[in-house]
XYZ file of C-alpha atoms in Angstrom:
666
model
C -13.059 -34.418 34.797
C -10.208 -33.497 37.184
C -9.798 -29.747 37.727
C -6.116 -29.751 36.747
C -6.990 -30.856 33.203
C -9.668 -28.244 32.715
C -9.220 -24.973 30.835
C -10.344 -21.646 32.196
C -12.821 -19.874 29.903
C -13.288 -16.143 29.586
C -16.678 -15.567 27.968
C -18.392 -12.349 26.914
C -21.273 -11.598 29.255
C -24.005 -8.985 29.406
C -26.623 -7.953 31.926
C -29.153 -9.763 29.782
C -27.906 -12.947 28.169
C -28.487 -12.877 24.411
C -28.594 -15.697 21.894
C -25.067 -14.967 20.700
C -23.768 -14.775 24.262
C -25.328 -18.156 24.965
C -23.685 -19.531 21.819
C -20.282 -18.347 23.049
C -20.995 -19.809 26.467
C -22.055 -23.150 25.003
C -18.958 -23.331 22.786
C -16.718 -22.563 25.755
C -18.051 -25.466 27.750
C -17.918 -27.822 24.774
C -14.428 -26.749 23.815
C -13.145 -26.997 27.363
C -13.241 -30.808 27.663
C -12.385 -31.250 23.969
C -9.076 -29.447 24.532
C -8.490 -31.379 27.726
C -8.696 -34.533 25.647
C -5.578 -33.306 23.831
C -3.880 -32.576 27.139
C -4.186 -28.824 26.535
C -4.627 -26.269 29.282
C -5.576 -22.896 27.780
C -7.192 -19.601 28.666
C -10.097 -19.511 26.269
C -11.388 -16.110 25.165
C -14.595 -16.650 23.174
C -16.757 -13.806 21.875
C -18.915 -12.838 18.908
C -17.853 -10.420 16.176
C -20.243 -7.824 14.816
C -21.767 -7.253 18.240
C -20.159 -3.966 19.252
C -18.275 -1.179 17.514
C -14.626 -2.227 17.791
C -13.527 1.330 16.976
C -15.421 2.888 19.879
C -13.250 3.905 22.857
C -15.319 1.691 25.166
C -14.889 -1.364 22.917
C -11.687 -2.523 24.595
C -12.583 -5.235 27.017
C -16.247 -5.352 26.008
C -15.827 -8.792 24.487
C -13.644 -10.266 27.173
C -10.580 -9.866 24.983
C -8.512 -7.877 27.436
C -7.037 -9.998 30.177
C -8.142 -13.517 31.083
C -8.663 -14.341 34.719
C -5.540 -14.064 36.829
C -6.071 -17.578 38.136
C -6.106 -19.039 34.639
C -3.050 -20.767 33.274
C -1.835 -21.859 29.889
C -1.700 -20.009 26.556
C -4.288 -17.388 25.706
C -6.530 -18.660 22.878
C -8.914 -16.114 21.320
C -11.860 -17.554 19.376
C -14.257 -15.243 17.572
C -17.604 -16.250 16.045
C -19.646 -14.676 13.282
C -22.222 -16.312 11.037
C -20.963 -19.729 10.042
C -17.338 -18.848 10.775
C -15.001 -19.171 13.718
C -11.674 -17.339 13.887
C -8.868 -18.791 15.996
C -6.013 -16.523 17.009
C -3.793 -14.692 17.150
C -1.836 -17.116 19.314
C 1.336 -15.912 21.065
C 1.165 -13.092 18.586
C 4.461 -11.411 18.066
C 8.106 -12.324 17.841
C 10.663 -11.839 20.621
C 8.000 -11.529 23.293
C 5.956 -8.947 21.414
C 2.271 -9.271 22.297
C 1.112 -7.671 19.059
C -1.218 -8.148 17.317
C -3.854 -8.875 19.936
C -7.429 -10.134 19.696
C -8.711 -6.566 19.683
C -6.529 -5.871 16.617
C -8.376 -8.724 14.918
C -11.753 -7.273 15.879
C -10.836 -3.865 14.480
C -9.342 -5.291 11.273
C -12.366 -7.568 10.812
C -14.792 -4.686 11.182
C -12.796 -2.493 8.777
C -13.366 -4.914 5.872
C -17.081 -5.487 6.500
C -19.864 -4.166 4.294
C -20.979 -0.556 4.494
C -24.371 -1.648 5.869
C -22.851 -3.569 8.775
C -20.347 -0.831 9.588
C -23.059 1.825 9.550
C -25.158 -0.249 11.937
C -22.257 -0.819 14.323
C -20.676 2.615 14.169
C -23.605 4.985 13.670
C -26.811 2.989 14.036
C -28.570 1.043 16.748
C -26.244 -1.946 16.519
C -26.973 -5.537 15.563
C -28.911 -8.342 17.163
C -28.791 -12.099 16.942
C -31.354 -13.747 14.676
C -31.383 -16.818 16.929
C -29.204 -19.466 18.450
C -26.094 -20.300 16.428
C -26.767 -23.760 14.942
C -23.094 -24.620 14.435
C -22.227 -24.875 18.139
C -22.090 -28.679 18.419
C -19.728 -31.235 19.983
C -18.436 -32.022 16.494
C -17.541 -28.348 15.955
C -15.823 -28.235 19.337
C -13.791 -31.348 18.504
C -12.685 -29.819 15.203
C -11.703 -26.515 16.803
C -9.901 -28.340 19.608
C -7.885 -30.358 17.104
C -6.934 -27.161 15.257
C -5.950 -25.338 18.445
C -3.967 -28.314 19.726
C -2.109 -28.554 16.446
C -1.299 -24.849 16.462
C -0.084 -24.889 20.057
C 2.054 -27.997 19.662
C 3.307 -27.792 16.073
C 3.169 -24.046 15.518
C 0.980 -24.219 12.420
C 1.995 -22.766 9.051
C 5.349 -21.079 8.579
C 5.199 -17.569 9.989
C 6.048 -14.551 7.939
C 6.464 -11.073 9.329
C 2.910 -11.134 10.697
C 1.333 -13.998 12.692
C -1.586 -15.929 11.182
C -5.178 -16.205 12.307
C -7.224 -19.204 11.202
C -10.693 -18.986 9.674
C -12.854 -22.086 10.089
C -16.003 -22.518 8.001
C -18.308 -24.270 10.462
C -20.455 -25.670 7.660
C -17.673 -27.492 5.838
C -14.830 -27.299 8.408
C -12.603 -25.808 5.744
C -9.669 -23.984 7.362
C -7.832 -21.024 5.878
C -5.218 -18.821 7.463
C -4.466 -15.137 6.937
C -1.638 -12.961 8.308
C -2.849 -10.359 10.803
C -1.149 -6.969 10.701
C -1.157 -5.224 14.111
C -3.423 -2.194 14.277
C -1.249 0.843 15.084
C -4.264 2.522 16.709
C -5.311 -0.449 18.840
C -6.077 0.980 22.294
C -5.080 -2.286 23.930
C -1.660 -3.194 22.540
C -0.338 -0.271 20.493
C 2.334 1.922 22.056
C 2.083 5.434 20.561
C 5.349 7.177 19.788
C 6.143 10.533 21.321
C 5.867 13.456 18.911
C 8.736 15.654 20.036
C 11.167 18.070 18.365
C 14.008 15.695 19.201
C 12.259 12.755 17.516
C 11.580 14.890 14.417
C 15.281 15.102 13.497
C 15.932 13.347 10.169
C 19.632 13.310 9.297
C 20.378 12.212 5.736
C 22.722 9.220 5.550
C 24.510 7.478 2.667
C 22.059 5.376 0.638
C 23.851 3.305 -2.041
C 21.569 2.374 -4.925
C 20.810 -1.215 -5.708
C 22.099 -0.648 -9.254
C 22.851 2.213 -11.653
C 19.822 3.722 -13.357
C 17.484 3.319 -10.398
C 16.579 5.543 -7.462
C 15.956 2.777 -4.938
C 18.265 1.058 -2.491
C 16.506 -2.287 -2.985
C 14.366 -3.862 -5.646
C 10.687 -3.542 -4.812
C 10.436 -7.331 -4.921
C 12.793 -7.498 -1.912
C 10.544 -5.509 0.417
C 8.461 -8.520 1.445
C 5.306 -6.829 0.195
C 3.154 -9.925 -0.225
C -0.487 -9.083 -0.721
C -1.950 -11.563 1.798
C -1.566 -9.488 5.000
C -2.944 -6.393 3.320
C -5.775 -7.609 1.092
C -7.802 -10.499 2.476
C -11.512 -10.919 3.289
C -10.980 -11.617 6.993
C -8.616 -8.935 8.269
C -6.882 -7.231 5.331
C -5.076 -4.135 6.576
C -5.711 -2.401 3.236
C -9.098 -3.876 2.393
C -10.752 -7.192 1.576
C -9.270 -7.831 -1.876
C -7.143 -6.686 -4.758
C -8.569 -6.739 -8.284
C -6.512 -7.576 -11.356
C -7.759 -5.604 -14.342
C -7.540 -8.406 -16.897
C -9.457 -6.253 -19.397
C -6.628 -3.705 -19.609
C -4.812 -3.917 -22.925
C -1.915 -1.665 -21.961
C -0.653 -2.311 -18.428
C -1.279 -5.033 -15.847
C -3.238 -2.786 -13.527
C -4.296 -3.800 -10.025
C -6.514 -1.920 -7.600
C -7.551 -2.229 -3.961
C -9.581 -0.114 -1.567
C -9.942 0.453 2.154
C -12.531 2.530 3.997
C -11.983 4.891 6.905
C -14.616 6.818 8.771
C -14.488 10.569 8.412
C -17.243 12.052 10.505
C -20.577 10.582 9.446
C -19.408 8.929 6.251
C -17.067 6.123 5.234
C -14.392 7.423 2.929
C -13.135 4.985 0.302
C -9.429 5.222 -0.438
C -8.158 3.451 -3.540
C -4.649 2.166 -4.112
C -3.048 0.241 -6.921
C -0.232 -0.257 -9.359
C 0.082 -0.317 -13.117
C 3.266 -2.051 -14.259
C 3.945 -4.628 -16.945
C 3.092 -7.655 -14.765
C 0.394 -8.267 -12.178
C 2.945 -9.434 -9.619
C 4.902 -6.192 -9.902
C 1.719 -4.121 -9.950
C 0.482 -5.737 -6.724
C 3.740 -4.920 -4.926
C 3.607 -1.327 -6.137
C -0.032 -1.162 -5.078
C 0.668 -2.417 -1.556
C 3.465 0.148 -1.221
C 1.032 2.877 -2.299
C -1.708 1.560 -0.018
C 0.575 1.596 3.026
C 1.703 5.101 2.110
C -1.906 6.316 2.016
C -2.873 4.425 5.158
C 0.002 6.090 7.019
C -0.607 9.538 5.548
C -4.326 9.896 6.084
C -3.967 10.367 9.827
C -1.291 9.946 12.455
C -1.487 6.352 13.611
C 1.903 5.813 15.246
C 2.003 9.138 17.115
C -0.398 11.834 18.171
C -0.348 15.595 17.839
C 0.534 16.968 21.262
C 0.675 20.676 20.439
C -2.517 22.709 20.087
C -2.036 26.437 19.718
C -2.477 29.361 17.374
C 0.114 30.597 14.914
C 0.288 33.869 16.841
C 0.801 32.025 20.115
C 3.613 29.847 18.764
C 5.409 32.740 17.113
C 5.149 34.813 20.263
C 7.181 32.071 21.980
C 9.666 31.878 19.118
C 8.642 28.394 17.956
C 9.470 27.798 14.263
C 6.339 26.977 12.273
C 5.045 26.336 8.771
C 2.637 29.181 8.006
C -0.582 27.789 6.448
C -1.040 31.039 4.526
C 2.152 30.358 2.560
C 0.860 26.865 1.682
C -2.385 28.285 0.255
C -5.880 28.823 1.617
C -9.359 28.622 0.176
C -11.080 31.714 -1.172
C -13.597 33.754 0.782
C -16.267 32.537 -1.649
C -15.557 28.937 -0.661
C -15.978 29.614 3.041
C -19.139 31.613 2.414
C -20.618 28.674 0.486
C -19.306 26.134 3.021
C -19.929 27.673 6.436
C -19.005 24.430 8.238
C -15.389 24.863 7.116
C -13.990 27.710 9.167
C -11.253 29.813 7.544
C -7.758 29.843 8.984
C -6.881 32.795 11.175
C -3.645 33.470 13.007
C -5.401 33.347 16.386
C -7.219 30.067 15.690
C -5.982 27.171 17.821
C -5.243 24.047 15.764
C -3.256 20.789 16.256
C 0.390 20.774 15.107
C 2.929 17.992 14.528
C 6.692 18.167 14.483
C 8.552 18.084 11.178
C 12.145 18.659 10.127
C 13.381 21.505 7.947
C 16.028 20.086 5.617
C 17.055 23.607 4.642
C 17.548 24.933 8.160
C 18.280 21.558 9.819
C 15.938 22.185 12.724
C 12.561 20.960 13.984
C 9.532 22.930 12.872
C 5.844 22.663 13.749
C 3.488 21.795 10.873
C -0.324 22.139 10.954
C -1.587 18.586 11.296
C -4.144 19.017 8.491
C -1.381 19.911 6.012
C 0.462 16.625 6.432
C -2.178 14.138 7.680
C -4.890 14.773 5.144
C -7.739 13.039 6.977
C -6.814 13.683 10.578
C -9.787 13.177 12.907
C -11.504 16.314 14.117
C -13.411 17.874 11.237
C -13.590 21.117 13.172
C -9.810 21.488 12.785
C -9.810 21.413 8.979
C -9.542 24.690 7.133
C -8.297 22.968 3.948
C -8.572 19.421 2.605
C -5.091 18.239 1.712
C -4.312 15.262 -0.531
C -1.539 12.681 -0.612
C 0.660 15.088 -2.578
C 4.230 14.754 -1.284
C 3.616 11.514 0.617
C 5.960 8.717 -0.400
C 7.396 5.425 0.830
C 10.797 3.885 0.323
C 13.348 1.453 1.666
C 15.076 4.230 3.610
C 14.468 7.814 4.646
C 16.450 9.247 1.738
C 14.470 7.213 -0.806
C 11.115 8.256 0.626
C 12.103 11.944 0.773
C 13.411 11.861 -2.813
C 10.164 10.483 -4.233
C 8.037 12.755 -2.062
C 9.959 15.826 -3.216
C 9.707 14.738 -6.853
C 5.950 14.497 -6.504
C 5.674 17.990 -5.025
C 7.837 19.458 -7.808
C 5.869 17.542 -10.464
C 2.428 18.723 -9.294
C 3.602 22.310 -8.907
C 5.017 22.362 -12.440
C 1.857 20.799 -13.860
C -0.391 23.404 -12.217
C 1.827 26.327 -13.233
C 1.686 25.026 -16.801
C -2.057 24.350 -16.849
C -3.403 27.454 -15.175
C -0.694 29.668 -16.687
C -1.336 28.202 -20.167
C 2.361 27.756 -20.887
C 3.416 26.449 -24.302
C 6.261 24.004 -23.704
C 8.854 22.135 -25.811
C 7.454 18.826 -27.078
C 9.598 15.720 -26.705
C 10.023 13.057 -29.348
C 9.289 9.818 -27.457
C 10.720 7.757 -30.298
C 14.163 9.033 -29.352
C 13.858 7.382 -25.916
C 16.626 4.917 -25.152
C 14.118 2.555 -23.502
C 12.559 0.038 -25.895
C 9.603 -0.443 -23.530
C 8.777 3.263 -23.794
C 8.857 3.246 -27.586
C 6.761 0.079 -27.749
C 4.083 1.464 -25.430
C 3.809 4.633 -27.524
C 3.242 2.440 -30.587
C 0.681 0.349 -28.708
C -1.326 3.463 -27.856
C -1.294 4.340 -31.553
C -3.004 1.005 -32.223
C -5.767 1.973 -29.787
C -6.362 5.295 -31.518
C -4.369 7.555 -29.195
C -1.349 9.703 -29.877
C 0.984 9.954 -26.884
C 2.488 13.438 -26.604
C 5.033 14.597 -24.040
C 6.177 18.046 -22.903
C 9.215 19.271 -20.993
C 7.600 20.858 -17.931
C 10.668 22.209 -16.144
C 9.605 25.584 -14.791
C 11.620 26.765 -11.790
C 14.014 23.887 -11.164
C 16.418 21.852 -13.342
C 14.765 18.583 -12.253
C 13.147 16.911 -15.295
C 9.349 16.998 -15.201
C 7.416 15.482 -18.113
C 3.714 16.004 -18.819
C 2.096 13.287 -20.910
C -1.146 13.590 -22.882
C -2.939 10.775 -24.691
C -5.022 12.401 -27.438
C -7.675 10.507 -29.373
C -7.018 10.810 -33.121
C -10.627 11.282 -34.163
C -11.553 13.647 -31.346
C -14.409 11.433 -30.127
C -15.503 10.457 -26.608
C -12.500 9.769 -24.378
C -10.890 12.840 -25.953
C -7.738 13.045 -23.838
C -6.100 12.078 -20.570
C -3.081 13.477 -18.756
C -0.240 12.234 -16.591
C 3.128 13.410 -15.317
C 6.451 12.144 -14.028
C 9.484 13.723 -12.374
C 12.999 12.640 -11.442
C 16.656 13.255 -12.127
C 16.557 10.652 -14.899
C 14.498 12.148 -17.765
C 13.865 8.663 -19.160
C 12.279 7.647 -15.855
C 10.211 10.853 -15.784
C 8.953 10.151 -19.309
C 8.178 6.530 -18.437
C 6.212 7.656 -15.360
C 4.030 10.006 -17.395
C 3.552 7.367 -20.084
C 2.512 4.694 -17.586
C -0.281 6.923 -16.261
C -1.762 7.820 -19.628
C -1.341 4.302 -21.023
C -3.356 2.851 -18.140
C -6.147 5.427 -18.361
C -6.462 5.937 -22.130
C -7.559 2.418 -23.066
C -10.574 2.638 -20.722
C -11.405 6.304 -21.173
C -13.844 6.016 -24.073
C -15.995 3.463 -22.253
C -15.953 5.423 -19.007
C -16.903 8.620 -20.838
C -19.792 7.009 -22.696
C -21.157 5.320 -19.557
C -21.106 8.568 -17.584
C -21.678 11.045 -20.403
C -24.726 12.953 -19.029
C -22.981 13.694 -15.730
C -19.677 14.605 -17.416
C -21.399 16.910 -19.918
C -23.070 18.684 -17.014
C -19.610 19.212 -15.517
C -18.268 20.534 -18.822
C -21.040 23.135 -18.823
C -20.730 24.036 -15.144
C -17.299 23.546 -13.566
C -18.742 23.863 -10.070
C -20.055 20.315 -10.602
C -16.410 19.154 -10.650
C -16.178 18.228 -6.980
C -14.239 14.962 -6.589
C -10.789 13.704 -7.497
C -11.943 11.513 -10.390
C -14.060 14.297 -11.875
C -10.954 16.215 -12.933
C -9.525 13.678 -15.408
C -12.866 12.221 -16.515
C -14.417 15.498 -17.660
C -11.679 15.726 -20.305
C -13.162 12.668 -21.960
C -15.847 15.058 -23.283
C -14.626 16.146 -26.746
C -15.536 19.815 -26.261
C -13.163 20.064 -23.290
C -10.259 19.730 -25.689
C -10.314 23.472 -26.363
C -8.932 24.144 -22.890
C -5.718 22.287 -23.800
C -5.071 24.060 -27.124
C -2.430 26.223 -25.436
C -0.345 23.063 -24.943
C -1.340 20.846 -27.861
C -1.928 23.557 -30.458
C -5.061 24.514 -32.334
C -6.585 21.844 -34.590
C -4.913 22.001 -37.998
C -2.179 24.318 -36.750
C 1.347 23.304 -37.846
C 3.283 21.860 -34.937
C 6.773 22.914 -33.927
C 9.391 20.208 -34.512
C 9.677 17.555 -31.828
C 12.827 17.795 -29.731
C 14.975 14.656 -29.316
C 15.494 13.532 -25.715
C 19.276 13.741 -25.925
C 19.152 17.295 -27.236
C 16.708 18.591 -24.644
C 18.378 17.023 -21.627
C 21.996 17.225 -22.738
C 24.727 19.789 -22.177
C 24.500 19.677 -18.404
C 20.908 20.936 -18.208
C 20.064 18.167 -15.725
C 21.908 17.646 -12.415
C 24.278 14.667 -12.549
C 23.131 11.340 -11.135
C 25.165 9.577 -8.445
C 25.498 5.988 -7.287
C 24.305 7.193 -3.877
C 20.704 8.311 -3.532
C 21.611 10.792 -0.820
C 23.787 12.702 -3.293
C 20.895 12.844 -5.783
C 18.527 14.057 -3.078
C 20.951 16.756 -1.923
C 21.229 18.090 -5.482
C 17.457 18.316 -5.730
C 17.233 19.956 -2.315
C 19.871 22.500 -3.312
C 17.871 23.372 -6.424
C 14.661 23.926 -4.444
C 16.133 25.697 -1.422
C 18.393 27.748 -3.688
C 15.234 29.193 -5.240
C 14.130 30.412 -1.804
C 11.904 27.539 -0.645
C 12.125 25.405 2.474
C 11.678 21.620 2.364
C 9.933 20.237 5.458
C 9.614 16.510 6.128
C 7.219 14.795 8.550
C 7.982 11.143 9.298
C 4.706 9.199 9.015
C 6.203 5.700 9.303
C 4.078 3.157 11.172
C 5.648 0.336 13.247
C 4.305 -2.232 10.784
C 6.162 -0.500 7.955
C 9.383 -0.535 9.937
C 9.031 -4.312 10.267
C 9.133 -4.454 6.469
C 12.099 -2.083 6.256
C 9.993 0.792 4.890
C 9.812 4.504 5.653
C 6.942 6.847 4.786
C 7.203 10.626 4.837
C 5.225 13.701 3.917
C 7.239 16.363 2.091
C 6.015 19.968 2.132
C 7.512 22.851 0.177
C 5.639 25.932 1.423
C 5.005 28.314 -1.463
C 4.839 25.739 -4.251
C 1.377 25.185 -5.701
C -0.650 22.478 -3.904
C -2.922 20.263 -5.962
C -6.594 20.295 -4.986
C -9.628 18.434 -6.279
C -12.933 20.223 -6.674
C -13.260 23.434 -8.678
C -14.162 25.541 -5.650
C -11.113 24.305 -3.718
C -8.316 25.477 -6.019
C -5.856 27.141 -3.642
C -3.373 27.568 -6.479
C -5.569 30.193 -8.136
C -5.043 32.589 -5.236
C -1.317 32.050 -4.653
C 1.398 34.525 -5.726
C 3.495 31.811 -7.391
C 0.869 31.164 -10.053
C 1.280 34.731 -11.288
C 5.062 35.051 -10.955
C 6.568 31.623 -11.732
C 6.473 31.798 -15.540
C 7.937 35.292 -15.570
C 10.693 34.293 -13.131
C 11.467 31.264 -15.330
C 11.786 33.471 -18.407
C 8.660 32.025 -20.029
C 6.642 35.264 -19.780
C 7.604 38.900 -19.972
C 5.285 39.904 -17.115
C 3.327 38.459 -14.231
C 0.028 36.851 -15.095
C -3.288 38.542 -14.463
C -6.589 36.753 -13.753
C -7.483 37.202 -17.424
C -4.399 35.156 -18.419
C -5.376 32.071 -16.405
C -6.937 28.926 -17.818
C -10.641 29.089 -16.909
C -11.004 25.299 -16.687
C -10.181 22.873 -13.846
C -6.886 21.031 -14.092
C -7.078 17.518 -15.593
C -4.575 15.842 -13.258
C -5.602 12.269 -12.379
């Protein structure tokens, strides 16, 4: 065959040729003339997946995916093999000359959705080895792949969305499927990290007209372009391999997905999902939540560039968020967990730049307080959660929802640990028919939905919801909360949480009863996030909520109508511009003596979708922790003073006044 019709092939090689290397080599030389038959000149890049750890620093270039030979010409065509599959692409990846995503992005995304066993072997074990020669490398396979590649290069393939497709070919049946590939923001080959500087931390608040009255978003969530395919697919899903529709739920159309991220020696599962009144809406909410958690777990778009001690920074006059004000673990915790070193003012730690909305200036924030699974276990002195992380269609929207979450969790913890008796709302006075109908539906399932006005320090409506089983049996109670300037929306948020959880709580309690009863007898066994709500499925745990719900058989105070409780100017007015609403909330929080610090966590892929993600910190408000030994709130001054300052107690609380049981927040 004439040389000018031949393709140039870049093939993975090793000092000792293995069976999988030979398979790649054989496919290259079969595919080469097959493409030439279509008149295609291409730079083939053929390698096997599952051979090397794509997350290892040395992985870039190990498969030949970096740069084809300089003498080669024509489009770059990555082909990856694993099992009975071949993956073609990404081809001419991005738009407007953008080279992202690259073939290494595919390798990293592919590995992220593999089984735990395969990931452990690649990332921590002795690796993998070929079982033998790949039987699917045949001239017929090469002809099929050549036809696919030729079609993609000449016709462009399926209509492109925001993210370019990669094509999965089943070599047994020649079935072809395509999946959008989201660029990996940590890809060492094609990602361009952003500079973390005080100048870049500035976050001016701009006008943000709402999409319609009665909402706190600038666009409908259906307009974000949050299709599930790029984020949940078995080949390269950015947020995991799948999303599950809970068709057994009799209350909401719940969906759930999960992605795994390595944290030291173990793979940490992170769940995301939505629970709305349709699966389509729930999936979009779930993807928004998944992206928020993916962005907030560690800095992917930028890196912490400042490492210093609090004393060192303050000596130079650099404004900082003091970790001590945000809450630290007890001495008992550190004694029992010697691998977690306590914070000290002379301890050098990584910091990231945030923006003080109160003082309108950049401020350094300990990385572990905003990126709650930042790499470097030695740097963690606390384990933060996603509290205060939120996404939206603009900065103002994301900050509003993040601040509402911080205020909501603080109020819930002050109420729970301070054992505050609060006014009980009458949900049947809600102006939303959907709210009233859901309350009635829960009644059919044997649960009474009760709601409490949980405003403590700020005028922002916060509602705590409790679903209580009528007969006091297994699945005794579950809790939820909501916050926002619209009390109806706050009530609906709390109701949505308890409605989703209550209908499954009895079954979950009965299936896990021995373990949950052990927790109820020894709170130190409450160690994980899901332990907190599930232990309250044990009937005996109900006694710890009597301060809120009343003693069994005790006459209840009259329910308060919604209009009466939130009327007469007790709630800040709502504007048609979300910025105005946010400023009112900020004024309420900063007017009480607190700062509001925002760290922009937005990834480039979110910006493509018109999204922003932020972490909102309010130093001094109670942080929510999971695990009985990790309750920072129990040692913070606010827990003892907040109810007295709000006029709900005559004096500060003492340790004897505190609820002795872990919080039940889900």
